[in-house]
């Protein structure tokens, strides 16, 4: 591979193809929860095996594997979510699920990242994706979790003249903002590093704003890899959204 970003993109895309194949074979014969469980496991096995071959000296933090404190002393840590949106993957017709592959480097933070949306045939990578301008809209669009929207989301939308749009998968929501399909994605219902590392890496490299909802930086490879809240938005909206959010709530640490 020519670069870590290219490797991340290739791994995310190939894991996504694996998941599409699994979904097709299991259609009509597998319960949604079992399909999601199998997708998590198969994608994780594939990504771990490829990283062990391609980057054997690097550490890995994965949603689907036991954590190791050894990563805390590593200079390079791959942060992966083999199947972001497990519930959505198990439901026929849903496209809002993704594969996340990101690289954290000491002193640099997220230095390479890719998000694949296999059901859309799309792969987004740091250094290779630029945020789209988006169509002209009468009202702004703010994406939120379809299962855990922030308590302040309705008030936020009303204050900035926006419509709330629920969607699954953090990666799917973040990439919708990258494409210009929405203006912002806000979350405050609890997340882990693997939920946001790759989406944030792609979004920042594409020129978007990405921080905690109090405006502080998103930091990764922490001893307890919990990052409960997130704002990804078009840069010109960041000050407005942060001011409105912080007039209504205080982030959970």
PDB file of C-alpha atoms in Angstrom:
ATOM      1  CA  UNK A   1       0.000   0.000   0.000  1.00  0.00           C
ATOM      2  CA  UNK A   2       1.244   3.479  -0.882  1.00  0.00           C
ATOM      3  CA  UNK A   3      -0.083   5.128   2.262  1.00  0.00           C
ATOM      4  CA  UNK A   4      -1.922   4.480   5.492  1.00  0.00           C
ATOM      5  CA  UNK A   5      -4.977   6.310   4.125  1.00  0.00           C
ATOM      6  CA  UNK A   6      -5.037   4.119   1.036  1.00  0.00           C
ATOM      7  CA  UNK A   7      -4.729   1.043   3.215  1.00  0.00           C
ATOM      8  CA  UNK A   8      -7.600   2.249   5.413  1.00  0.00           C
ATOM      9  CA  UNK A   9      -9.768   2.782   2.335  1.00  0.00           C
ATOM     10  CA  UNK A  10      -8.913  -0.592   0.840  1.00  0.00           C
ATOM     11  CA  UNK A  11      -9.616  -2.396   4.106  1.00  0.00           C
ATOM     12  CA  UNK A  12     -12.917  -0.597   4.657  1.00  0.00           C
ATOM     13  CA  UNK A  13     -14.043  -1.251   1.099  1.00  0.00           C
ATOM     14  CA  UNK A  14     -13.103  -4.937   1.152  1.00  0.00           C
ATOM     15  CA  UNK A  15     -14.669  -5.518   4.562  1.00  0.00           C
ATOM     16  CA  UNK A  16     -17.777  -3.824   3.189  1.00  0.00           C
ATOM     17  CA  UNK A  17     -17.854  -6.216   0.227  1.00  0.00           C
ATOM     18  CA  UNK A  18     -17.579  -9.118   2.668  1.00  0.00           C
ATOM     19  CA  UNK A  19     -20.555  -7.759   4.600  1.00  0.00           C
ATOM     20  CA  UNK A  20     -22.630  -7.296   1.448  1.00  0.00           C
ATOM     21  CA  UNK A  21     -21.926 -10.901   0.518  1.00  0.00           C
ATOM     22  CA  UNK A  22     -22.951 -12.117   3.951  1.00  0.00           C
ATOM     23  CA  UNK A  23     -26.131 -10.069   3.815  1.00  0.00           C
ATOM     24  CA  UNK A  24     -27.059 -11.471   0.399  1.00  0.00           C
ATOM     25  CA  UNK A  25     -26.436 -15.083   1.420  1.00  0.00           C
ATOM     26  CA  UNK A  26     -28.410 -14.726   4.652  1.00  0.00           C
ATOM     27  CA  UNK A  27     -31.395 -12.930   3.110  1.00  0.00           C
ATOM     28  CA  UNK A  28     -34.614 -14.447   4.433  1.00  0.00           C
ATOM     29  CA  UNK A  29     -32.871 -17.154   6.428  1.00  0.00           C
ATOM     30  CA  UNK A  30     -31.266 -15.272   9.336  1.00  0.00           C
ATOM     31  CA  UNK A  31     -32.773 -13.217  12.135  1.00  0.00           C
ATOM     32  CA  UNK A  32     -31.645  -9.565  12.116  1.00  0.00           C
ATOM     33  CA  UNK A  33     -29.771  -9.801  15.432  1.00  0.00           C
ATOM     34  CA  UNK A  34     -27.930 -12.950  14.352  1.00  0.00           C
ATOM     35  CA  UNK A  35     -27.044 -11.384  11.003  1.00  0.00           C
ATOM     36  CA  UNK A  36     -25.640  -8.359  12.802  1.00  0.00           C
ATOM     37  CA  UNK A  37     -23.645 -10.578  15.160  1.00  0.00           C
ATOM     38  CA  UNK A  38     -22.182 -12.509  12.251  1.00  0.00           C
ATOM     39  CA  UNK A  39     -21.377  -9.308  10.401  1.00  0.00           C
ATOM     40  CA  UNK A  40     -19.538  -7.864  13.394  1.00  0.00           C
ATOM     41  CA  UNK A  41     -17.499 -11.036  13.853  1.00  0.00           C
ATOM     42  CA  UNK A  42     -16.655 -11.718  10.208  1.00  0.00           C
ATOM     43  CA  UNK A  43     -15.645  -8.139   9.435  1.00  0.00           C
ATOM     44  CA  UNK A  44     -13.576  -7.930  12.616  1.00  0.00           C
ATOM     45  CA  UNK A  45     -11.734 -11.175  11.821  1.00  0.00           C
ATOM     46  CA  UNK A  46     -10.953  -9.931   8.340  1.00  0.00           C
ATOM     47  CA  UNK A  47      -9.692  -6.517   9.438  1.00  0.00           C
ATOM     48  CA  UNK A  48      -7.539  -7.903  12.248  1.00  0.00           C
ATOM     49  CA  UNK A  49      -5.943 -10.452   9.909  1.00  0.00           C
ATOM     50  CA  UNK A  50      -5.197  -7.833   7.251  1.00  0.00           C
ATOM     51  CA  UNK A  51      -3.738  -5.365   9.754  1.00  0.00           C
ATOM     52  CA  UNK A  52      -1.571  -8.110  11.251  1.00  0.00           C
ATOM     53  CA  UNK A  53      -0.183  -8.705   7.753  1.00  0.00           C
ATOM     54  CA  UNK A  54       0.045  -5.130   6.473  1.00  0.00           C
ATOM     55  CA  UNK A  55       1.035  -3.317   9.692  1.00  0.00           C
ATOM     56  CA  UNK A  56       2.274  -6.001  12.113  1.00  0.00           C
ATOM     57  CA  UNK A  57       4.018  -3.547  14.466  1.00  0.00           C
ATOM     58  CA  UNK A  58       0.914  -1.438  15.039  1.00  0.00           C
ATOM     59  CA  UNK A  59      -1.619  -1.829  17.852  1.00  0.00           C
ATOM     60  CA  UNK A  60      -5.373  -2.172  17.267  1.00  0.00           C
ATOM     61  CA  UNK A  61      -8.404  -0.956  19.192  1.00  0.00           C
ATOM     62  CA  UNK A  62     -11.570  -2.603  17.887  1.00  0.00           C
ATOM     63  CA  UNK A  63     -15.137  -2.550  19.094  1.00  0.00           C
ATOM     64  CA  UNK A  64     -15.313  -6.302  18.611  1.00  0.00           C
ATOM     65  CA  UNK A  65     -12.082  -7.364  20.354  1.00  0.00           C
ATOM     66  CA  UNK A  66     -10.828  -7.309  23.936  1.00  0.00           C
ATOM     67  CA  UNK A  67      -8.902  -4.125  24.688  1.00  0.00           C
ATOM     68  CA  UNK A  68      -5.235  -4.246  25.676  1.00  0.00           C
ATOM     69  CA  UNK A  69      -3.347  -1.633  27.667  1.00  0.00           C
ATOM     70  CA  UNK A  70      -0.383  -2.267  25.353  1.00  0.00           C
ATOM     71  CA  UNK A  71      -1.905   0.218  22.905  1.00  0.00           C
ATOM     72  CA  UNK A  72      -1.362   3.049  25.404  1.00  0.00           C
ATOM     73  CA  UNK A  73       2.392   2.840  24.861  1.00  0.00           C
ATOM     74  CA  UNK A  74       2.163   2.341  21.104  1.00  0.00           C
ATOM     75  CA  UNK A  75       3.102   5.024  18.599  1.00  0.00           C
ATOM     76  CA  UNK A  76       0.488   3.839  16.089  1.00  0.00           C
ATOM     77  CA  UNK A  77      -2.959   2.443  16.879  1.00  0.00           C
ATOM     78  CA  UNK A  78      -5.614   1.431  14.369  1.00  0.00           C
ATOM     79  CA  UNK A  79      -9.085   2.239  15.690  1.00  0.00           C
ATOM     80  CA  UNK A  80     -11.723   0.212  13.900  1.00  0.00           C
ATOM     81  CA  UNK A  81     -15.444  -0.404  13.950  1.00  0.00           C
ATOM     82  CA  UNK A  82     -15.920  -3.478  11.752  1.00  0.00           C
ATOM     83  CA  UNK A  83     -19.647  -2.796  11.416  1.00  0.00           C
ATOM     84  CA  UNK A  84     -21.009   0.548  12.536  1.00  0.00           C
ATOM     85  CA  UNK A  85     -24.778   0.270  12.559  1.00  0.00           C
ATOM     86  CA  UNK A  86     -25.119  -3.406  13.427  1.00  0.00           C
ATOM     87  CA  UNK A  87     -28.884  -3.073  13.910  1.00  0.00           C
ATOM     88  CA  UNK A  88     -29.347  -1.341  10.560  1.00  0.00           C
ATOM     89  CA  UNK A  89     -27.206  -3.944   8.779  1.00  0.00           C
ATOM     90  CA  UNK A  90     -29.548  -6.659  10.024  1.00  0.00           C
ATOM     91  CA  UNK A  91     -32.628  -4.934   8.601  1.00  0.00           C
ATOM     92  CA  UNK A  92     -33.390  -5.535   4.931  1.00  0.00           C
ATOM     93  CA  UNK A  93     -33.206  -2.431   2.798  1.00  0.00           C
ATOM     94  CA  UNK A  94     -31.297  -0.256   5.279  1.00  0.00           C
ATOM     95  CA  UNK A  95     -28.264   1.490   3.821  1.00  0.00           C
ATOM     96  CA  UNK A  96     -27.221   3.517   6.897  1.00  0.00           C
ATOM     97  CA  UNK A  97     -24.418   1.262   8.137  1.00  0.00           C
ATOM     98  CA  UNK A  98     -20.692   1.539   7.604  1.00  0.00           C
ATOM     99  CA  UNK A  99     -17.167   0.214   8.151  1.00  0.00           C
ATOM    100  CA  UNK A 100     -14.698   2.461  10.004  1.00  0.00           C
ATOM    101  CA  UNK A 101     -10.908   2.200   9.760  1.00  0.00           C
ATOM    102  CA  UNK A 102      -8.698   4.909  11.305  1.00  0.00           C
ATOM    103  CA  UNK A 103      -5.073   5.281  12.335  1.00  0.00           C
ATOM    104  CA  UNK A 104      -4.075   7.236  15.442  1.00  0.00           C
ATOM    105  CA  UNK A 105      -0.431   8.304  15.769  1.00  0.00           C
ATOM    106  CA  UNK A 106       1.254   9.685  18.869  1.00  0.00           C
ATOM    107  CA  UNK A 107       1.664  13.444  18.573  1.00  0.00           C
ATOM    108  CA  UNK A 108      -0.576  13.630  15.517  1.00  0.00           C
ATOM    109  CA  UNK A 109      -3.953  12.197  16.450  1.00  0.00           C
ATOM    110  CA  UNK A 110      -6.003  10.622  13.662  1.00  0.00           C
ATOM    111  CA  UNK A 111      -3.605  10.669  10.718  1.00  0.00           C
ATOM    112  CA  UNK A 112      -5.441   8.400   8.265  1.00  0.00           C
ATOM    113  CA  UNK A 113      -9.058   7.334   8.032  1.00  0.00           C
ATOM    114  CA  UNK A 114     -11.663   5.759   5.802  1.00  0.00           C
ATOM    115  CA  UNK A 115     -15.394   5.139   6.039  1.00  0.00           C
ATOM    116  CA  UNK A 116     -17.103   2.717   3.668  1.00  0.00           C
ATOM    117  CA  UNK A 117     -20.840   2.730   3.092  1.00  0.00           C
ATOM    118  CA  UNK A 118     -21.097  -0.578   1.250  1.00  0.00           C
ATOM    119  CA  UNK A 119     -24.831  -0.438   0.524  1.00  0.00           C
ATOM    120  CA  UNK A 120     -24.238   2.887  -1.280  1.00  0.00           C
ATOM    121  CA  UNK A 121     -21.102   1.670  -3.060  1.00  0.00           C
ATOM    122  CA  UNK A 122     -19.153   4.536  -1.485  1.00  0.00           C
ATOM    123  CA  UNK A 123     -15.790   4.840   0.267  1.00  0.00           C
ATOM    124  CA  UNK A 124     -14.549   8.103   1.787  1.00  0.00           C
ATOM    125  CA  UNK A 125     -10.924   8.591   2.821  1.00  0.00           C
ATOM    126  CA  UNK A 126      -8.801  11.282   4.397  1.00  0.00           C
ATOM    127  CA  UNK A 127      -6.802  13.088   1.764  1.00  0.00           C
ATOM    128  CA  UNK A 128      -9.103  11.869  -0.995  1.00  0.00           C
ATOM    129  CA  UNK A 129     -12.469  13.357  -0.090  1.00  0.00           C
ATOM    130  CA  UNK A 130     -13.574  16.983  -0.181  1.00  0.00           C
ATOM    131  CA  UNK A 131     -16.782  18.172   1.442  1.00  0.00           C
ATOM    132  CA  UNK A 132     -19.536  18.802  -1.075  1.00  0.00           C
ATOM    133  CA  UNK A 133     -21.270  22.191  -1.193  1.00  0.00           C
ATOM    134  CA  UNK A 134     -24.701  20.646  -0.850  1.00  0.00           C
ATOM    135  CA  UNK A 135     -27.853  21.841  -2.584  1.00  0.00           C
ATOM    136  CA  UNK A 136     -29.600  25.076  -1.678  1.00  0.00           C
ATOM    137  CA  UNK A 137     -32.180  24.339   1.007  1.00  0.00           C
ATOM    138  CA  UNK A 138     -34.914  26.419   2.572  1.00  0.00           C
ATOM    139  CA  UNK A 139     -34.033  24.972   5.982  1.00  0.00           C
ATOM    140  CA  UNK A 140     -30.887  23.484   7.458  1.00  0.00           C
ATOM    141  CA  UNK A 141     -30.745  19.746   8.138  1.00  0.00           C
ATOM    142  CA  UNK A 142     -29.276  18.366  11.376  1.00  0.00           C
ATOM    143  CA  UNK A 143     -28.728  14.622  11.629  1.00  0.00           C
ATOM    144  CA  UNK A 144     -29.279  12.813  14.926  1.00  0.00           C
ATOM    145  CA  UNK A 145     -29.339   9.229  16.115  1.00  0.00           C
ATOM    146  CA  UNK A 146     -32.608   7.487  15.328  1.00  0.00           C
ATOM    147  CA  UNK A 147     -32.435   5.693  18.680  1.00  0.00           C
ATOM    148  CA  UNK A 148     -30.669   8.197  20.995  1.00  0.00           C
ATOM    149  CA  UNK A 149     -31.130  11.790  19.800  1.00  0.00           C
ATOM    150  CA  UNK A 150     -29.737  14.463  22.142  1.00  0.00           C
ATOM    151  CA  UNK A 151     -32.227  15.792  24.683  1.00  0.00           C
ATOM    152  CA  UNK A 152     -31.547  19.313  23.404  1.00  0.00           C
ATOM    153  CA  UNK A 153     -31.927  18.434  19.702  1.00  0.00           C
ATOM    154  CA  UNK A 154     -35.436  19.790  19.212  1.00  0.00           C
ATOM    155  CA  UNK A 155     -34.623  23.094  20.896  1.00  0.00           C
ATOM    156  CA  UNK A 156     -31.401  23.368  18.885  1.00  0.00           C
ATOM    157  CA  UNK A 157     -33.199  22.782  15.604  1.00  0.00           C
ATOM    158  CA  UNK A 158     -35.853  25.366  16.420  1.00  0.00           C
ATOM    159  CA  UNK A 159     -33.270  27.973  17.422  1.00  0.00           C
ATOM    160  CA  UNK A 160     -31.262  27.683  14.191  1.00  0.00           C
ATOM    161  CA  UNK A 161     -34.130  27.057  11.784  1.00  0.00           C
ATOM    162  CA  UNK A 162     -33.312  23.442  11.030  1.00  0.00           C
ATOM    163  CA  UNK A 163     -35.102  20.155  10.509  1.00  0.00           C
ATOM    164  CA  UNK A 164     -34.004  17.130  12.526  1.00  0.00           C
ATOM    165  CA  UNK A 165     -33.332  14.035  10.435  1.00  0.00           C
ATOM    166  CA  UNK A 166     -32.872  10.701  12.254  1.00  0.00           C
ATOM    167  CA  UNK A 167     -30.412   8.200  10.796  1.00  0.00           C
ATOM    168  CA  UNK A 168     -28.505   5.115  11.935  1.00  0.00           C
ATOM    169  CA  UNK A 169     -24.706   4.686  12.091  1.00  0.00           C
ATOM    170  CA  UNK A 170     -22.375   7.481  13.116  1.00  0.00           C
ATOM    171  CA  UNK A 171     -20.396   6.930   9.939  1.00  0.00           C
ATOM    172  CA  UNK A 172     -23.472   7.234   7.746  1.00  0.00           C
ATOM    173  CA  UNK A 173     -24.472  10.499   9.417  1.00  0.00           C
ATOM    174  CA  UNK A 174     -20.984  11.976   9.231  1.00  0.00           C
ATOM    175  CA  UNK A 175     -20.581  11.080   5.553  1.00  0.00           C
ATOM    176  CA  UNK A 176     -23.970  12.621   4.772  1.00  0.00           C
ATOM    177  CA  UNK A 177     -22.555  15.911   6.079  1.00  0.00           C
ATOM    178  CA  UNK A 178     -19.390  15.365   4.033  1.00  0.00           C
ATOM    179  CA  UNK A 179     -21.485  14.858   0.885  1.00  0.00           C
ATOM    180  CA  UNK A 180     -23.548  17.963   1.608  1.00  0.00           C
ATOM    181  CA  UNK A 181     -26.784  16.025   2.149  1.00  0.00           C
ATOM    182  CA  UNK A 182     -27.011  17.588   5.628  1.00  0.00           C
ATOM    183  CA  UNK A 183     -25.480  20.577   7.386  1.00  0.00           C
ATOM    184  CA  UNK A 184     -24.578  19.033  10.734  1.00  0.00           C
ATOM    185  CA  UNK A 185     -24.500  15.874  12.800  1.00  0.00           C
ATOM    186  CA  UNK A 186     -24.813  16.206  16.554  1.00  0.00           C
ATOM    187  CA  UNK A 187     -24.659  13.438  19.145  1.00  0.00           C
ATOM    188  CA  UNK A 188     -24.719  13.438  22.938  1.00  0.00           C
ATOM    189  CA  UNK A 189     -26.072  10.030  23.886  1.00  0.00           C
ATOM    190  CA  UNK A 190     -22.766   8.248  24.487  1.00  0.00           C
ATOM    191  CA  UNK A 191     -20.198   6.932  22.009  1.00  0.00           C
ATOM    192  CA  UNK A 192     -16.867   5.132  21.965  1.00  0.00           C
ATOM    193  CA  UNK A 193     -13.700   6.035  20.097  1.00  0.00           C
ATOM    194  CA  UNK A 194     -14.373   3.543  17.295  1.00  0.00           C
ATOM    195  CA  UNK A 195     -17.715   5.211  16.623  1.00  0.00           C
ATOM    196  CA  UNK A 196     -16.146   8.532  15.679  1.00  0.00           C
ATOM    197  CA  UNK A 197     -12.413   8.093  14.921  1.00  0.00           C
ATOM    198  CA  UNK A 198     -12.728   7.298  11.216  1.00  0.00           C
ATOM    199  CA  UNK A 199     -15.689   9.620  10.522  1.00  0.00           C
ATOM    200  CA  UNK A 200     -13.902  12.495  12.288  1.00  0.00           C
ATOM    201  CA  UNK A 201     -10.667  11.784  10.427  1.00  0.00           C
ATOM    202  CA  UNK A 202     -12.454  11.916   7.073  1.00  0.00           C
ATOM    203  CA  UNK A 203     -14.560  14.949   8.013  1.00  0.00           C
ATOM    204  CA  UNK A 204     -11.615  17.039   9.247  1.00  0.00           C
ATOM    205  CA  UNK A 205      -9.520  16.186   6.207  1.00  0.00           C
ATOM    206  CA  UNK A 206     -12.466  17.167   3.993  1.00  0.00           C
ATOM    207  CA  UNK A 207     -12.596  20.629   5.582  1.00  0.00           C
ATOM    208  CA  UNK A 208     -15.452  20.202   8.040  1.00  0.00           C
ATOM    209  CA  UNK A 209     -15.625  21.141  11.724  1.00  0.00           C
ATOM    210  CA  UNK A 210     -15.451  18.256  14.221  1.00  0.00           C
ATOM    211  CA  UNK A 211     -15.243  18.656  18.021  1.00  0.00           C
ATOM    212  CA  UNK A 212     -16.911  17.728  21.269  1.00  0.00           C
ATOM    213  CA  UNK A 213     -20.174  19.605  21.801  1.00  0.00           C
ATOM    214  CA  UNK A 214     -18.409  22.011  24.166  1.00  0.00           C
ATOM    215  CA  UNK A 215     -15.977  22.879  21.376  1.00  0.00           C
ATOM    216  CA  UNK A 216     -13.034  20.962  22.836  1.00  0.00           C
ATOM    217  CA  UNK A 217     -10.936  18.656  20.627  1.00  0.00           C
ATOM    218  CA  UNK A 218     -11.766  15.005  20.119  1.00  0.00           C
ATOM    219  CA  UNK A 219      -8.851  12.993  21.485  1.00  0.00           C
ATOM    220  CA  UNK A 220      -8.196   9.304  20.909  1.00  0.00           C
ATOM    221  CA  UNK A 221      -6.305   6.311  22.315  1.00  0.00           C
ATOM    222  CA  UNK A 222      -7.374   7.143  25.862  1.00  0.00           C
ATOM    223  CA  UNK A 223      -7.171   4.532  28.662  1.00  0.00           C
ATOM    224  CA  UNK A 224     -10.987   4.515  28.773  1.00  0.00           C
ATOM    225  CA  UNK A 225     -11.945   4.968  25.096  1.00  0.00           C
ATOM    226  CA  UNK A 226     -15.232   6.763  25.723  1.00  0.00           C
ATOM    227  CA  UNK A 227     -16.160   9.911  23.786  1.00  0.00           C
ATOM    228  CA  UNK A 228     -19.802  10.591  24.623  1.00  0.00           C
ATOM    229  CA  UNK A 229     -20.587  13.533  22.361  1.00  0.00           C
ATOM    230  CA  UNK A 230     -19.747  14.931  18.968  1.00  0.00           C
ATOM    231  CA  UNK A 231     -20.453  17.779  16.548  1.00  0.00           C
ATOM    232  CA  UNK A 232     -19.597  17.516  12.857  1.00  0.00           C
ATOM    233  CA  UNK A 233     -20.786  20.387  10.727  1.00  0.00           C
ATOM    234  CA  UNK A 234     -20.014  22.811   7.954  1.00  0.00           C
ATOM    235  CA  UNK A 235     -17.339  25.185   9.326  1.00  0.00           C
ATOM    236  CA  UNK A 236     -19.412  28.323   8.874  1.00  0.00           C
ATOM    237  CA  UNK A 237     -22.070  26.891  11.224  1.00  0.00           C
ATOM    238  CA  UNK A 238     -19.745  25.782  14.018  1.00  0.00           C
ATOM    239  CA  UNK A 239     -19.817  28.922  16.177  1.00  0.00           C
ATOM    240  CA  UNK A 240     -23.593  29.210  15.936  1.00  0.00           C
ATOM    241  CA  UNK A 241     -24.273  25.563  16.754  1.00  0.00           C
ATOM    242  CA  UNK A 242     -21.758  25.442  19.612  1.00  0.00           C
ATOM    243  CA  UNK A 243     -23.234  28.579  21.156  1.00  0.00           C
ATOM    244  CA  UNK A 244     -26.781  27.233  20.920  1.00  0.00           C
ATOM    245  CA  UNK A 245     -25.826  23.787  22.230  1.00  0.00           C
ATOM    246  CA  UNK A 246     -23.912  25.180  25.176  1.00  0.00           C
ATOM    247  CA  UNK A 247     -26.751  27.471  26.051  1.00  0.00           C
ATOM    248  CA  UNK A 248     -28.861  24.373  26.576  1.00  0.00           C
ATOM    249  CA  UNK A 249     -26.612  21.643  27.959  1.00  0.00           C
ATOM    250  CA  UNK A 250     -23.291  20.643  29.456  1.00  0.00           C
ATOM    251  CA  UNK A 251     -21.324  17.739  27.910  1.00  0.00           C
ATOM    252  CA  UNK A 252     -21.045  14.460  29.765  1.00  0.00           C
ATOM    253  CA  UNK A 253     -17.471  13.529  30.651  1.00  0.00           C
TER     254      UNK A 253
END
